[in-house]
Amino acid sequence: MLGVTLEEKLKVGLAEMNLQVSADKQAKLIDYLYLIHKWNQVHNLTAVRDPLDMVTLHLLDSLSVLQHIKHEGANRLLDVGAGAGLPSIPLAICMPELQITAIDAVMKKTSFMRQAKGDLGLNNFNVETGRVEALKDALGFDLIISRAFSEMPLFVKLTKHLLLKNGIWMAMKGVAPLLEIEKLGLENSSAKIQKVVPLRVSGLKAERHLVFLSPLHI
């Protein structure tokens, strides 16, 4: 793909992942990527510096969970430790019907997400600054996701007050997190593993998995 543009790389990647994303949403995804690149010059939001790499490592990686989230039919999603809005902003762009809240404890990252919300016109996207264990939400969430927040036992412990009774946790991981799963069984009585599914990210050779967890009602 010598000399490929960001737009072409995104379009090809989405096709290889069998994701149907309209042209206007693809354009908005690229606008979001440019925003990250611009802020990275000053604020160092992410370690990925090359915009072409960002297409794979930020956009396509985030959207690898898109079909799984659509399948769950959720109304409200919480992204914990969202950083620059990954995966929450790509999901908010592609699923305007889903109400998404992103939380991070680092002010520069939540400031960026608020800027992206305004610039991209994401009316379904809300940003919170602070620690998730202190977050209060009267409605609760039927999906809580994390991409790079913590090990699963801590993820569950800090967010269980926010998950609805029949809700689902989704933990985005690299290789299948067998040790974390074992620790979850030993340390935690609040959640159980539903399933672990491999994720395909176009252009990425490293393994990716999505762990589904459901609450235990004792």
C-alpha positions as semicolon CSV with decimal commas, in nm:
position;residue;x (nm);y (nm);z (nm)
1;M;0,000;0,000;0,000
2;L;0,280;0,237;-0,097
3;G;0,165;0,597;-0,095
4;V;-0,177;0,504;0,042
5;T;-0,388;0,780;0,194
6;L;-0,547;0,765;0,536
7;E;-0,889;0,747;0,373
8;E;-0,787;0,455;0,152
9;K;-0,629;0,265;0,437
10;L;-0,940;0,305;0,649
11;K;-1,174;0,204;0,366
12;V;-0,971;-0,109;0,283
13;G;-0,939;-0,202;0,650
14;L;-1,311;-0,173;0,715
15;A;-1,385;-0,386;0,409
16;E;-1,140;-0,655;0,522
17;M;-1,310;-0,659;0,862
18;N;-1,656;-0,680;0,698
19;L;-1,769;-0,357;0,861
20;Q;-2,027;-0,142;0,688
21;V;-1,948;0,222;0,768
22;S;-2,092;0,500;0,553
23;A;-1,869;0,745;0,367
24;D;-1,970;1,038;0,591
25;K;-1,884;0,840;0,904
26;Q;-1,551;0,737;0,752
27;A;-1,477;1,104;0,685
28;K;-1,560;1,187;1,048
29;L;-1,329;0,908;1,168
30;I;-1,045;1,062;0,966
31;D;-1,128;1,407;1,109
32;Y;-1,099;1,254;1,457
33;L;-0,763;1,103;1,367
34;Y;-0,636;1,442;1,249
35;L;-0,748;1,592;1,580
36;I;-0,546;1,333;1,773
37;H;-0,244;1,401;1,552
38;K;-0,276;1,778;1,607
39;W;-0,308;1,751;1,985
40;N;-0,027;1,495;2,000
41;Q;0,219;1,763;1,889
42;V;0,170;1,942;2,222
43;H;-0,008;1,715;2,467
44;N;0,129;1,367;2,388
45;L;-0,210;1,198;2,405
46;T;-0,093;0,867;2,259
47;A;0,237;0,695;2,189
48;V;0,139;0,640;1,825
49;R;0,279;0,928;1,618
50;D;0,225;0,827;1,254
51;P;-0,130;0,893;1,129
52;L;-0,116;0,583;0,905
53;D;-0,037;0,373;1,210
54;M;-0,323;0,544;1,393
55;V;-0,567;0,413;1,132
56;T;-0,477;0,057;1,233
57;L;-0,393;0,096;1,601
58;H;-0,663;0,347;1,694
59;L;-0,952;0,341;1,446
60;L;-0,961;-0,019;1,322
61;D;-0,860;-0,162;1,659
62;S;-1,144;0,030;1,828
63;L;-1,395;-0,073;1,562
64;S;-1,304;-0,441;1,593
65;V;-1,570;-0,455;1,869
66;L;-1,838;-0,272;1,668
67;Q;-2,039;-0,576;1,559
68;H;-2,027;-0,726;1,909
69;I;-2,167;-0,407;2,059
70;K;-2,438;-0,385;1,796
71;H;-2,531;-0,747;1,871
72;E;-2,582;-0,666;2,240
73;G;-2,841;-0,400;2,154
74;A;-2,727;-0,169;2,435
75;N;-2,867;0,177;2,502
76;R;-2,591;0,318;2,722
77;L;-2,217;0,239;2,713
78;L;-1,939;0,348;2,949
79;D;-1,575;0,355;2,831
80;V;-1,342;0,338;3,132
81;G;-0,995;0,488;3,110
82;A;-1,085;0,619;2,766
83;G;-0,765;0,818;2,710
84;A;-0,806;0,999;2,379
85;G;-1,152;0,844;2,334
86;L;-1,060;0,490;2,235
87;P;-1,275;0,299;2,161
88;S;-1,559;0,534;2,259
89;I;-1,527;0,810;1,997
90;P;-1,502;0,576;1,693
91;L;-1,802;0,387;1,836
92;A;-1,994;0,712;1,893
93;I;-1,928;0,813;1,531
94;C;-2,046;0,478;1,394
95;M;-2,340;0,429;1,633
96;P;-2,515;0,764;1,681
97;E;-2,813;0,581;1,835
98;L;-2,596;0,461;2,128
99;Q;-2,548;0,694;2,427
100;I;-2,179;0,676;2,522
101;T;-1,998;0,814;2,826
102;A;-1,618;0,819;2,842
103;I;-1,429;0,869;3,167
104;D;-1,061;0,932;3,233
105;A;-0,874;1,072;3,533
106;V;-0,631;1,278;3,322
107;M;-0,756;1,630;3,252
108;K;-0,568;1,682;2,923
109;K;-0,730;1,367;2,783
110;T;-1,083;1,462;2,886
111;S;-1,022;1,815;2,752
112;F;-0,929;1,660;2,419
113;M;-1,239;1,438;2,419
114;R;-1,462;1,739;2,487
115;Q;-1,295;1,923;2,199
116;A;-1,355;1,623;1,973
117;K;-1,719;1,602;2,085
118;G;-1,773;1,964;1,980
119;D;-1,571;1,956;1,658
120;L;-1,728;1,630;1,540
121;G;-2,082;1,710;1,656
122;L;-2,117;1,398;1,872
123;N;-2,446;1,460;2,050
124;N;-2,449;1,102;2,180
125;F;-2,112;1,138;2,354
126;N;-2,052;1,254;2,712
127;V;-1,719;1,305;2,891
128;E;-1,644;1,274;3,263
129;T;-1,318;1,363;3,439
130;G;-1,224;1,164;3,746
131;R;-1,190;0,817;3,889
132;V;-1,454;0,569;3,781
133;E;-1,511;0,436;4,134
134;A;-1,634;0,786;4,229
135;L;-1,864;0,822;3,927
136;K;-2,234;0,841;4,003
137;D;-2,492;0,771;3,734
138;A;-2,859;0,730;3,817
139;L;-2,944;0,541;3,500
140;G;-2,656;0,293;3,496
141;F;-2,499;0,131;3,190
142;D;-2,586;-0,189;3,007
143;L;-2,233;-0,207;2,860
144;I;-1,906;-0,112;3,027
145;I;-1,592;-0,145;2,815
146;S;-1,222;-0,092;2,870
147;R;-0,936;-0,102;2,623
148;A;-0,631;-0,036;2,837
149;F;-0,762;0,036;3,184
150;S;-0,658;-0,241;3,423
151;E;-0,666;-0,614;3,485
152;M;-1,016;-0,757;3,486
153;P;-1,060;-0,815;3,862
154;L;-0,993;-0,445;3,930
155;F;-1,200;-0,337;3,628
156;V;-1,500;-0,526;3,766
157;K;-1,447;-0,410;4,124
158;L;-1,429;-0,039;4,037
159;T;-1,727;-0,035;3,799
160;K;-1,979;-0,286;3,938
161;H;-2,187;-0,005;4,095
162;L;-2,245;0,135;3,745
163;L;-2,350;-0,184;3,563
164;L;-2,718;-0,262;3,524
165;K;-2,847;-0,596;3,654
166;N;-2,843;-0,762;3,313
167;G;-2,548;-0,564;3,181
168;I;-2,222;-0,684;3,030
169;W;-1,860;-0,591;3,086
170;M;-1,634;-0,607;2,779
171;A;-1,257;-0,611;2,828
172;M;-1,045;-0,554;2,518
173;K;-0,722;-0,750;2,551
174;G;-0,422;-0,860;2,345
175;V;-0,340;-1,228;2,382
176;A;-0,606;-1,433;2,558
177;P;-0,569;-1,319;2,923
178;L;-0,563;-1,661;3,087
179;L;-0,387;-1,541;3,402
180;E;-0,635;-1,257;3,448
181;I;-0,924;-1,498;3,401
182;E;-0,776;-1,727;3,666
183;K;-0,729;-1,433;3,905
184;L;-1,086;-1,321;3,842
185;G;-1,212;-1,661;3,954
186;L;-0,995;-1,656;4,265
187;E;-1,045;-1,294;4,371
188;N;-1,385;-1,185;4,253
189;S;-1,739;-1,295;4,331
190;S;-1,903;-1,018;4,130
191;A;-1,852;-1,143;3,775
192;K;-1,815;-1,452;3,564
193;I;-1,665;-1,502;3,220
194;Q;-1,927;-1,544;2,950
195;K;-1,695;-1,595;2,656
196;V;-1,364;-1,488;2,504
197;V;-1,369;-1,410;2,133
198;P;-1,075;-1,334;1,902
199;L;-1,089;-0,999;1,724
200;R;-0,962;-0,932;1,374
201;V;-0,790;-0,601;1,312
202;S;-0,692;-0,540;0,950
203;G;-0,317;-0,478;0,915
204;L;-0,236;-0,594;1,268
205;K;-0,053;-0,922;1,323
206;A;-0,071;-0,908;1,703
207;E;-0,347;-1,099;1,877
208;R;-0,659;-0,923;2,002
209;H;-0,937;-1,070;2,216
210;L;-1,263;-0,946;2,365
211;V;-1,367;-1,086;2,702
212;F;-1,737;-1,078;2,792
213;L;-1,821;-1,081;3,162
214;S;-2,161;-1,086;3,329
215;P;-2,250;-1,000;3,689
216;L;-2,306;-1,271;3,946
217;H;-2,625;-1,213;4,144
218;I;-2,580;-1,364;4,486
